[in-house]
Phi, psi and omega in degrees: 000315182297317179297321177297321178294321178295315179298319178297317182294325182278319186272314185274313185268345184047057179276140182285334178238077186293328180292318178295317179295320179293322178296315178296319179295317179297319178296319180294323179284329183279333187302316178298321177295318179299319179296319179295316180295317179298320179297318179296318179294316179299318180293320182295318184259013176058035182279348179295330178272343184265119176226097187301318182297317179293321180295317180292318179297317180295315179296317181293327177295317178290326181293324180296335183266359187236135175244351181279123183298321179296321178293321178296317178297320177296317178296319179297314178299317179297318179296317180296318179298316180293321186281318189246343183052052180284164177286330183207146176231131175237136178238121177255136177220151177259105178268119178277149176269102178252112179251000000 
């Protein structure tokens, strides 16, 4: 396909940079297919609801306002459930004895 686009660009259109023109044309033709495949993958793996950057930003904003370890664990568990929808979440922490 790419070779055909290069030949078309050089012979019919007489473009001075046929490889660049063919590359742009191939990208333009491939983009709709790529979007359909990406949408199918996102739907299959439930990635439309998963946005890691937003989940981390939201969790870190809530974490800055909390100093209670139990509250932080609850927020972490809640964030993991919303982002990944796991069957079970376990949080292990090392609580030091500070007297």
